[in-house]
Short mmCIF file of C-alpha atoms and ligand atoms in Angstrom, two decimals:
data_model
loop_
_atom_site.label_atom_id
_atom_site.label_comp_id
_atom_site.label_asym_id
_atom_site.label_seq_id
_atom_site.Cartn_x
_atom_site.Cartn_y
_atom_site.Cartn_z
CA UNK B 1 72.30 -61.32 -294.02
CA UNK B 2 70.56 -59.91 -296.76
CA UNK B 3 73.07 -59.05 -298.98
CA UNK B 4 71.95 -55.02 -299.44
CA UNK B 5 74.75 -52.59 -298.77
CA UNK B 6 73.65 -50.28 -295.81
CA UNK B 7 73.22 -47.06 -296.75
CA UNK B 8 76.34 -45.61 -295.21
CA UNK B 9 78.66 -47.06 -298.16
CA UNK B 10 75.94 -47.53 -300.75
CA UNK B 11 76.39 -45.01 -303.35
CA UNK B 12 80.10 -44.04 -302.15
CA UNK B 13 83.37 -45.44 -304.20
CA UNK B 14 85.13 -48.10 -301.92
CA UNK B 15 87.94 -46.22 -300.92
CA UNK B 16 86.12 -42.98 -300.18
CA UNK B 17 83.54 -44.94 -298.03
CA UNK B 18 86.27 -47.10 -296.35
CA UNK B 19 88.53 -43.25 -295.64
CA UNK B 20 85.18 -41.84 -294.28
CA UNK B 21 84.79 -45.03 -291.91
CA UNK B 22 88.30 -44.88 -290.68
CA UNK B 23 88.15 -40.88 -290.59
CA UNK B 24 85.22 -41.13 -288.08
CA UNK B 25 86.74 -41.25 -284.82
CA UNK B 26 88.43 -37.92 -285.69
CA UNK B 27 85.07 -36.36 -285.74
CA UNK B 28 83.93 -37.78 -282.55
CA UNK B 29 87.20 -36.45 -280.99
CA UNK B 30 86.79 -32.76 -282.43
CA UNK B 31 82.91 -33.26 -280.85
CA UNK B 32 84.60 -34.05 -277.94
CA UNK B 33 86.81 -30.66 -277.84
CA UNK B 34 84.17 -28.82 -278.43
CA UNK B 35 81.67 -30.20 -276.11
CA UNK B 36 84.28 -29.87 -273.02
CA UNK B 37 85.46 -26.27 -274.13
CA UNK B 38 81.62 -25.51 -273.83
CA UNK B 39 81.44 -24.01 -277.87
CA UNK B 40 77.87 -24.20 -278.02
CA UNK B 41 77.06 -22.63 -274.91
CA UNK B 42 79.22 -19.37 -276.21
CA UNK B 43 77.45 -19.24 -279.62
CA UNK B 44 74.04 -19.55 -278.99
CA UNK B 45 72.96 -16.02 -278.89
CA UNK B 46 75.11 -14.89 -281.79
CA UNK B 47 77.82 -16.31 -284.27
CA UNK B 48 81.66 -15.54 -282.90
CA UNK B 49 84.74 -15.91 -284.97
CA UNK B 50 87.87 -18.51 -283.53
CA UNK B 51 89.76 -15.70 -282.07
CA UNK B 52 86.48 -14.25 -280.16
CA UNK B 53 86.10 -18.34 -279.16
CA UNK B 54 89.36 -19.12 -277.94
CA UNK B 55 89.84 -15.77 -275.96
CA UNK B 56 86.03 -16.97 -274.35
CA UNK B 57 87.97 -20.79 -273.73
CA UNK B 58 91.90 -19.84 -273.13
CA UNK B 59 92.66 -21.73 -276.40
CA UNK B 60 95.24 -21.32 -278.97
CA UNK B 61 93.01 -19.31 -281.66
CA UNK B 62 94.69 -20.99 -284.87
CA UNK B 63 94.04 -24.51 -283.90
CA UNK B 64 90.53 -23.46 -282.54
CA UNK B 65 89.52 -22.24 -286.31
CA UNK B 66 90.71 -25.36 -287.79
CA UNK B 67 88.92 -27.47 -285.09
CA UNK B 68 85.99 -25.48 -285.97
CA UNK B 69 86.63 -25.50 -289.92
CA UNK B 70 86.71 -29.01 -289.81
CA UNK B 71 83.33 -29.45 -287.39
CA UNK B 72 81.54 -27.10 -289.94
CA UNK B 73 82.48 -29.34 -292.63
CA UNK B 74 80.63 -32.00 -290.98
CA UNK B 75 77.29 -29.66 -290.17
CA UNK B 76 78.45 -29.74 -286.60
CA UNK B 77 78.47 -25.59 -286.80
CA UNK B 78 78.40 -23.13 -289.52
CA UNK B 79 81.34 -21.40 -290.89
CA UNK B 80 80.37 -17.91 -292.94
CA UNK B 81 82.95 -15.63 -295.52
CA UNK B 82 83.65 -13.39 -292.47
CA UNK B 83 85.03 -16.40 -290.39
CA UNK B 84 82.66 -16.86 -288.22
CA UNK B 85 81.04 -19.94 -287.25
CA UNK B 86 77.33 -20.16 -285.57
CA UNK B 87 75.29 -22.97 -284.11
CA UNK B 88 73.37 -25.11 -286.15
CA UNK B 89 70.43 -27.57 -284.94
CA UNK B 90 73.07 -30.74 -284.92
CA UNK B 91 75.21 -28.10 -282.64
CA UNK B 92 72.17 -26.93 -280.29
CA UNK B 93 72.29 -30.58 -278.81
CA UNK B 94 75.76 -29.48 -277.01
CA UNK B 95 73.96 -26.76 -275.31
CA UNK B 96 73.96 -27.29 -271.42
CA UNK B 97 71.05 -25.00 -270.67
CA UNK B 98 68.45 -27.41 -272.96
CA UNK B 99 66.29 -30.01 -272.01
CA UNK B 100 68.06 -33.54 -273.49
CA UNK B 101 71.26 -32.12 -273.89
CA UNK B 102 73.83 -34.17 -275.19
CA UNK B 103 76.70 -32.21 -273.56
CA UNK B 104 77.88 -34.20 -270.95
CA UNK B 105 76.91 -37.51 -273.02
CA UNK B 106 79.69 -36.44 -275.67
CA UNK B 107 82.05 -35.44 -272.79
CA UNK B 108 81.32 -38.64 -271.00
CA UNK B 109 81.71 -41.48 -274.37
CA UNK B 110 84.53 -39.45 -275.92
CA UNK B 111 86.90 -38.15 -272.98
CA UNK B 112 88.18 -39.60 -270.35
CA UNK B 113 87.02 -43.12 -269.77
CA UNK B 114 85.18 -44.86 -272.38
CA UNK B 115 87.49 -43.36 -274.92
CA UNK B 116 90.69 -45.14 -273.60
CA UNK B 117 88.31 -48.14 -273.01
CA UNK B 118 87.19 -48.22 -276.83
CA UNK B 119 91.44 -48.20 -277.40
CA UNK B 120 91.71 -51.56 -275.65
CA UNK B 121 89.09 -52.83 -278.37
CA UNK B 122 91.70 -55.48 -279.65
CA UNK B 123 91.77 -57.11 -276.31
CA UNK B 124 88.42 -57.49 -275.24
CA UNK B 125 87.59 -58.95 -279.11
CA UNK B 126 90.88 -61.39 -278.69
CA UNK B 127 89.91 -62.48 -274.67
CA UNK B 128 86.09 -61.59 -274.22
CA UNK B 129 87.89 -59.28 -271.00
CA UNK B 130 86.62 -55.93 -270.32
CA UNK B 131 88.88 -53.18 -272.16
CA UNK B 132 88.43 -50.90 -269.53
CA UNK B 133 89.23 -53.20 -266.12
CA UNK B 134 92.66 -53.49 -268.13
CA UNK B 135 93.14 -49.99 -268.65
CA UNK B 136 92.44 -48.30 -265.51
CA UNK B 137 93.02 -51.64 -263.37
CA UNK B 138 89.38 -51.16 -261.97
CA UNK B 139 85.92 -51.47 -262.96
CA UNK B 140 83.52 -48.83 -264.16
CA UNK B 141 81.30 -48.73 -261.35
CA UNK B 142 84.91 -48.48 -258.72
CA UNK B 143 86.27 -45.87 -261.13
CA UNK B 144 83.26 -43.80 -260.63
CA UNK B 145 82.90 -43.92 -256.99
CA UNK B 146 86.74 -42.74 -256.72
CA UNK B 147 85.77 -39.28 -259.13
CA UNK B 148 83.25 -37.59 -258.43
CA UNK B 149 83.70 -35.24 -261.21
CA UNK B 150 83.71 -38.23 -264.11
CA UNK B 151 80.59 -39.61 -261.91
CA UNK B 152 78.82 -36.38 -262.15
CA UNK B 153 79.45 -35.54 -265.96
CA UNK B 154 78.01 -39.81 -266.68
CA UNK B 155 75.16 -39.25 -264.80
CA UNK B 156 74.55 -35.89 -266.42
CA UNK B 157 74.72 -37.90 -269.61
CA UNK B 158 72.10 -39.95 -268.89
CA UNK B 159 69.94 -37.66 -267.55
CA UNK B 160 70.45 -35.88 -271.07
CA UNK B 161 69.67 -39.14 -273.11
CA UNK B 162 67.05 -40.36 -271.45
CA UNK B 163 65.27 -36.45 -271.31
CA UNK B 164 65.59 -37.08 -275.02
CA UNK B 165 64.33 -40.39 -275.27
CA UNK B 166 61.39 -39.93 -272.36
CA UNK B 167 58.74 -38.65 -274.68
CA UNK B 168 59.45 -41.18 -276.73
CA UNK B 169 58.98 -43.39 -274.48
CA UNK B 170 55.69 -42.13 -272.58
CA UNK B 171 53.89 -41.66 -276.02
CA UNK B 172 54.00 -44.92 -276.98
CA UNK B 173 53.65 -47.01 -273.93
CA UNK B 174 51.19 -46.54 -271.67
CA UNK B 175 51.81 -46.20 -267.37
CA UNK B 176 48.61 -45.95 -266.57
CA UNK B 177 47.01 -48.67 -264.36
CA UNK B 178 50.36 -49.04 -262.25
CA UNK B 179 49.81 -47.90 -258.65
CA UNK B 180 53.39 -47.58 -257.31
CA UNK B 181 56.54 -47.74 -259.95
CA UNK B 182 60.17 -48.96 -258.49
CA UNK B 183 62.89 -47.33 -261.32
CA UNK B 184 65.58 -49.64 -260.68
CA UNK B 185 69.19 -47.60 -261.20
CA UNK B 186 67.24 -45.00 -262.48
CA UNK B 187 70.16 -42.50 -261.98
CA UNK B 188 69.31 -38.95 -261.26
CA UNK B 189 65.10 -39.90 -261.47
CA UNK B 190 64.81 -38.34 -265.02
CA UNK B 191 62.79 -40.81 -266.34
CA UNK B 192 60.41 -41.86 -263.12
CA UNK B 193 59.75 -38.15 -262.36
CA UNK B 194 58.62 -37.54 -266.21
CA UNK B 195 56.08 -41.06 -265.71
CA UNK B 196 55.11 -39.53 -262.42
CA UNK B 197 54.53 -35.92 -263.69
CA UNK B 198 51.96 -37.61 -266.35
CA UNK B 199 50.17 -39.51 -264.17
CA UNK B 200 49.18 -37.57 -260.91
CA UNK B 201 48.01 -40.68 -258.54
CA UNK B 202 50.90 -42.64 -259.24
CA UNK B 203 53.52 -43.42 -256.23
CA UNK B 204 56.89 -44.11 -257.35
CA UNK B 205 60.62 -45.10 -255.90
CA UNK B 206 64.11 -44.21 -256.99
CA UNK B 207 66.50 -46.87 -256.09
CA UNK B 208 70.12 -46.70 -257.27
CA UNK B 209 73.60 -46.41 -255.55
CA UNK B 210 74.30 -44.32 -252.50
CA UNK B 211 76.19 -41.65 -254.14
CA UNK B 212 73.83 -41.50 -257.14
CA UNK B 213 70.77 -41.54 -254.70
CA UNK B 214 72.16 -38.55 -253.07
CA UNK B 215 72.51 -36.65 -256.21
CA UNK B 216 69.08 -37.09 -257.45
CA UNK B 217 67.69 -35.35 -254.08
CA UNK B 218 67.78 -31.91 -256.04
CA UNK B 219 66.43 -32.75 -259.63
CA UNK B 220 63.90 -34.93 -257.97
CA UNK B 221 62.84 -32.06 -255.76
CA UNK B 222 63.21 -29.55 -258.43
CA UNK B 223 61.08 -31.94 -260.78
CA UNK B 224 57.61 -30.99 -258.76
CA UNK B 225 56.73 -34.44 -257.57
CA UNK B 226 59.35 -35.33 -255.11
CA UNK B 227 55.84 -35.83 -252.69
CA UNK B 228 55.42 -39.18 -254.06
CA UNK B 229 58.46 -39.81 -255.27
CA UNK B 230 60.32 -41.91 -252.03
CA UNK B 231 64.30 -42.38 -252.92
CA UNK B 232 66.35 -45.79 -251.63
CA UNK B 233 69.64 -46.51 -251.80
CA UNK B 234 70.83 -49.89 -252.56
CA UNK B 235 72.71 -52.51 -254.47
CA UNK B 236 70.72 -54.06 -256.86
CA UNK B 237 72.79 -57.46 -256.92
CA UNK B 238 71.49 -57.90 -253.26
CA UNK B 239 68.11 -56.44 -253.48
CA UNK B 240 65.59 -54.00 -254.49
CA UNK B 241 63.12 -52.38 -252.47
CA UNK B 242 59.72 -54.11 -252.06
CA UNK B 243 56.36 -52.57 -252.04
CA UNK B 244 55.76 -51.34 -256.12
CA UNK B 245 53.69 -53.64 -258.32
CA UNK B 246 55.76 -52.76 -261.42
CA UNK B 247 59.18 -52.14 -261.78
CA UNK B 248 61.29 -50.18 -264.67
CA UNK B 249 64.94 -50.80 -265.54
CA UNK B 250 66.31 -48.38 -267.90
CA UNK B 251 69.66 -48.96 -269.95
CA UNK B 252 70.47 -51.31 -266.67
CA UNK B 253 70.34 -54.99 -268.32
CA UNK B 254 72.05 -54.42 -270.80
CA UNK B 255 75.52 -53.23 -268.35
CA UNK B 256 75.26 -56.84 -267.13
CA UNK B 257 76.21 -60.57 -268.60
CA UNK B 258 74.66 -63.79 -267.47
CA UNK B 259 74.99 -61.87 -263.91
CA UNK B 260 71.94 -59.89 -264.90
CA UNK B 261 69.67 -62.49 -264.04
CA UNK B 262 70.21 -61.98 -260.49
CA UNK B 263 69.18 -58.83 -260.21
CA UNK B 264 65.75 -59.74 -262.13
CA UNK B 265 65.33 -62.32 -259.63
CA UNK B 266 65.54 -59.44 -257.26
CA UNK B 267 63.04 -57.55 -259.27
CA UNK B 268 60.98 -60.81 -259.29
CA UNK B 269 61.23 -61.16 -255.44
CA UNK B 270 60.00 -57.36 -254.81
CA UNK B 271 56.61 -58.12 -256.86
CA UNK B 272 53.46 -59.21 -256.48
CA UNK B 273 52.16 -61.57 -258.35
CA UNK B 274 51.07 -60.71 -261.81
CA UNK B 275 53.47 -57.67 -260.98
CA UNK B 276 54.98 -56.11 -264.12
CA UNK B 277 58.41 -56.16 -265.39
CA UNK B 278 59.47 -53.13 -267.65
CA UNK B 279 62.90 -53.12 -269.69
CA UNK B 280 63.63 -49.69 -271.76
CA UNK B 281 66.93 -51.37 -274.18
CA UNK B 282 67.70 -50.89 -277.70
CA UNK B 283 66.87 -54.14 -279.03
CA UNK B 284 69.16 -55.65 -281.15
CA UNK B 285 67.58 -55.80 -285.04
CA UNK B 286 67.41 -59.36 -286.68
CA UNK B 287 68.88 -57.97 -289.75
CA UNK B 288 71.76 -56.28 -291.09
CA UNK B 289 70.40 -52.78 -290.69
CA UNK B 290 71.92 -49.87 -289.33
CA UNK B 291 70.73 -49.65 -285.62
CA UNK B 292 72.68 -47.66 -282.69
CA UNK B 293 72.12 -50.74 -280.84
CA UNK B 294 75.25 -52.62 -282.80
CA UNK B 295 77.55 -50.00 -281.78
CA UNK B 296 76.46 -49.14 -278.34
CA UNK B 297 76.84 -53.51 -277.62
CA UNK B 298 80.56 -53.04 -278.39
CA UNK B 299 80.27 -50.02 -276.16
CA UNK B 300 79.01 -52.37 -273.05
CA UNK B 301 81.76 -55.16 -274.78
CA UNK B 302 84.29 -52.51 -273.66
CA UNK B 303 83.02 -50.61 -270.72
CA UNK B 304 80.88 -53.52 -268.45
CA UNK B 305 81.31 -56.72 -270.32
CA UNK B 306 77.58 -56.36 -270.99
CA UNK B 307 75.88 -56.14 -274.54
CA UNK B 308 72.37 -55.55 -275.99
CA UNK B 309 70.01 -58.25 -277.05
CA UNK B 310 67.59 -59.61 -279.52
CA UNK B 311 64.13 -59.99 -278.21
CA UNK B 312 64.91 -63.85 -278.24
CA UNK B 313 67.59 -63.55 -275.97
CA UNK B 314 65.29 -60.83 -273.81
CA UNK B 315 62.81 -63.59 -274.17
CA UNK B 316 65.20 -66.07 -272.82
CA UNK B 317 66.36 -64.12 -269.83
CA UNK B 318 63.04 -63.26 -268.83
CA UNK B 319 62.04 -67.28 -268.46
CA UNK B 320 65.36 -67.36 -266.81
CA UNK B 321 64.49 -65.01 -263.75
CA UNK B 322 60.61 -66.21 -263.61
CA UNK B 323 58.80 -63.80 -265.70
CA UNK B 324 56.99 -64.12 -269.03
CA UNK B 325 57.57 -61.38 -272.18
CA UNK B 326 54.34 -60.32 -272.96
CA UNK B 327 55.27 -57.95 -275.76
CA UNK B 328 58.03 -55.43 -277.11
CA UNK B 329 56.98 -51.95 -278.27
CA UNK B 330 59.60 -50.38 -280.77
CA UNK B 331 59.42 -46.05 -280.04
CA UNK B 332 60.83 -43.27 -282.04
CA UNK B 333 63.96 -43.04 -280.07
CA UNK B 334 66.57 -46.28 -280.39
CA UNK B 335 65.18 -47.45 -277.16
CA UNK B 336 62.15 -50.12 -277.03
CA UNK B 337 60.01 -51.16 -273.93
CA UNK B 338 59.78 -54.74 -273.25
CA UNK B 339 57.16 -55.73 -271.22
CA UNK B 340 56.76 -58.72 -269.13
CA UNK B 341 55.17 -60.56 -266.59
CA UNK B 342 55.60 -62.38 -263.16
CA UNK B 343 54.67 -65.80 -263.04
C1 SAM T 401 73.65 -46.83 -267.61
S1 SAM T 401 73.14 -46.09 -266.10
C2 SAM T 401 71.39 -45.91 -266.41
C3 SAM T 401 70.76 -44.85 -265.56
C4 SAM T 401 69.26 -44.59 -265.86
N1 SAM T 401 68.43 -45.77 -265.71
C5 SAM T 401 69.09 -44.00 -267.24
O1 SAM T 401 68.77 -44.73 -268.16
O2 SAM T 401 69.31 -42.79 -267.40
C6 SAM T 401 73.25 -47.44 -264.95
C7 SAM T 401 72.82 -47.11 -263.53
O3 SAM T 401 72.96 -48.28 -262.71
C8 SAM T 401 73.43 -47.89 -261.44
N2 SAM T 401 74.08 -49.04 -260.77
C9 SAM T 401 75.19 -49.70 -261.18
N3 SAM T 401 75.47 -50.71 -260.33
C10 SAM T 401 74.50 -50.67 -259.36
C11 SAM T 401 74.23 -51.50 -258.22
N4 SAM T 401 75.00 -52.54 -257.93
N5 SAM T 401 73.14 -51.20 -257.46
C12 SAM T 401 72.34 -50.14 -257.78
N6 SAM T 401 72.54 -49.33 -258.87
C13 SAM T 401 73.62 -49.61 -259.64
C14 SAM T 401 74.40 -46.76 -261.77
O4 SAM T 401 74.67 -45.97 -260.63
C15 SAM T 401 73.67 -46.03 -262.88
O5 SAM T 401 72.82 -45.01 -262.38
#
C-alpha cells in the first residue's frame, strides 16, 4: 500500500513488536477471565487486594493476583505497593451496571464460541469454510437458538456496542424527516429506541428473530417509547415487514455473503418508492491503516462466512438489490452510515 509502517510496530525493535503481536491473544484471554468472574463490578466502589477478589469469585487467590498483575501491566486495572488493584477508565468498560458496557461483548468474542471459532482460523483461510460450522458442527444462528444463556450474553453484547456507538451515530446523521423506521435485526431495540427517543413523532418497528423479538419486550418497554415502537418477528431471508418508508440494518450485512442481497431485496420490496435504505458497517479503509474493520472481517470470515466492505463493494451491492448509494458518513465510533436510495 503505502509503504508506512502502522503505528503499532513503528518505533518498536522487530522482535519486541513481533513478541507483543503474538503475546496478544493472552491479553484478550486474561480480559476474558476477568470479564466472566465479574472483576470490575467488585472494584468499583473501592480498590480490593487478590485474596479479597478471589474470596468475592471462589477463585484460587495466587493465580487471581497474577491474572491481575499481568492485566495491570497492560492498564487494564491498577496495581498499588499494598497489593491492591483498582479500576481504571479502560477497566470501567467491564462494568455491567453502565450504559455501553462492554461486559458481555468481551464474554461473548473471547469465551465460548467465537474463541474456538477464531482457533479454526487455518481452515477457513485454506477452504474459504466457516471455522465455526466445523467446530461445533452447526451454524451460529442454530448454536444460539439451542443456548439460551450464550444467546443472551451476544445479544447483551450488542446492546453494549451499539449503546456505545449510538451517539455516535445520531450526532452525525440526521433521522429527521423519516415518518416510520423498520430496524431490521435490530436485536434487543437499542439502537431504534435511542432514534425514537430523539425524535418524538417518529413511528418505528423492531423486526428480528422470534426468540430475540421476545427478549427486547422489556428493554423496549423500559426504554419509554415502546407506544410507537410496534415489534415483529420474522426471518429476514423471507421477508421484512412492510409499512416504514426507511429502513436501518445495523452490523446485519456484513454477517452475510453474496446471500445478503436477498434480504435487501426484501428491504427493497417493503419500501416505497424513493424509500430510504440505511446501513450502520465499519467500512473497510482503502489504505493500509489501522481500522477495527480489518479484524472484525476475519471475525465474520470465522463466525458467518460474512466480511466487511469497501464503499465500492457497498456501492456494488446496493445496484445489486435496486437501490442507489447516495452517500457514506464516517462517525466517531468505527461504524459509518451508508445511505441509499430506492429506485
Ligand atoms: C450482529 S447482530 C446485530 C444486532 C443489532 N442490529 C445491533 O447492531 O446491535 C445480528 C442480528 O441479526 C439477527 N438475525 C440473524 N438471522 C436472522 C434472520 N434470518 N431473520 C431475522 N433476524 C436475524 C440476529 O438475531 C441478531 O439480532
Amino acid at each position: 500500500m503505502d509503504g508506512q509502517k502502522p503505528a503499532m510496530v513503528a518505533e518498536t525493535p522487530p522482535p519486541i513488536a513481533m513478541l507483543r503481536l503474538i503475546s496478544g491473544f493472552w491479553i484478550s484471554r486474561c480480559i476474558y477471565v476477568a470479564a466472566k468472574l465479574g472483576i470490575a463490578d467488585l472494584l468499583k466502589d473501592e480498590p480490593k487486594t487478590a485474596d479479597e477478589l478471589a474470596a468475592a469469585t471462589d477463585t484460587d487467590a495466587p493465580s487471581l493476583f497474577r491474572l491481575m498483575r499481568a492485566l495491570a501491566s497492560v492498564g487494564v486495572f491498577s496495581h498499588d505497593a499494598d497489593n491492591r488493584f483498582a479500576i481504571t477508565p479502560v477497566s470501567e468498560t467491564l462494568r455491567t451496571d453502565i450504559r455501553g458496557s462492554l461486559r458481555a461483548f468481551a464474554m461473548t468474542e473471547l469465551g465460548e464460541e467465537h474463541y474456538p471459532a477464531w482457533g479454526e482460523l487455518l481452515h477457513s483461510v485454506r477452504t474459504g469454510e466457516i471455522a465455526f460450522d466445523r467446530a461445533f458442527g452447526v451454524d451460529i444462528w442454530g448454536f444460539f437458538a439451542k443456548n439460551p444463556n450464550n444467546a443472551k450474553i451476544f445479544n447483551d453484547a450488542m446492546s453494549g456496542v451499539t449503546a456505545q456507538a449510538n451517539e455516535a451515530i445520531l450526532s452525525k446523521y440526521e433521522f429527521a424527516g423519516i415518518s416510520t423506521l423498520l430496524d431490521v435485526g435490530g436485536g434487543h431495540g437499542g439502537l431504534i429506541t435511542s432514534i425514537l427517543q430523539r425524535h418524538p413523532g417518529m413511528r418505528g418497528i423492531l423486526f428480528d428473530a422470534p426468540p430475540v423479538i421476545e427478549g427486547a419486550k422489556a428493554p423496549v418497554e423500559a426504554s419509554g417509547v415502546g407506544d410507537r415502537c410496534q415489534l415483529e418477528a420474522g426471518n429476514f431471508f423471507e421477508s421484512v415487514p412492510s409499512g416504514a418508508d426507511a429502513i436501518i440494518l445495523k452490523w446485519i450485512i456484513h454477517d452475510w455473503n453474496d446471500e445478503c442481497v436477498t434480504i435487501l431485496k426484501n428491504c427493497h420490496r417493503a419500501l416505497p418508492e424513493n424509500g430510504k435504505l440505511i446501513l450502520v458497517e465499519a467500512v473497510v479503509p482503502a489504505g493500509n491503516e489501522p481500522h477495527f474493520s480489518k479484524f472484525i472481517d476475519l471475525n465474520m470470515l470465522v463466525m458467518t462466512g460474512g466480511r466487511e466492505r469497501t464503499e465500492e463493494e457497498f456501492r456494488s451491492l446496493y445496484e445489486a438489490s435496486g437501490f442507489r448509494l447516495t452517500r457514506v458518513v464516517a462517525t466517531e465510533s468505527p461504524f459509518s452510515v451508508i445511505e441509499g436510495v430506492r429506485v
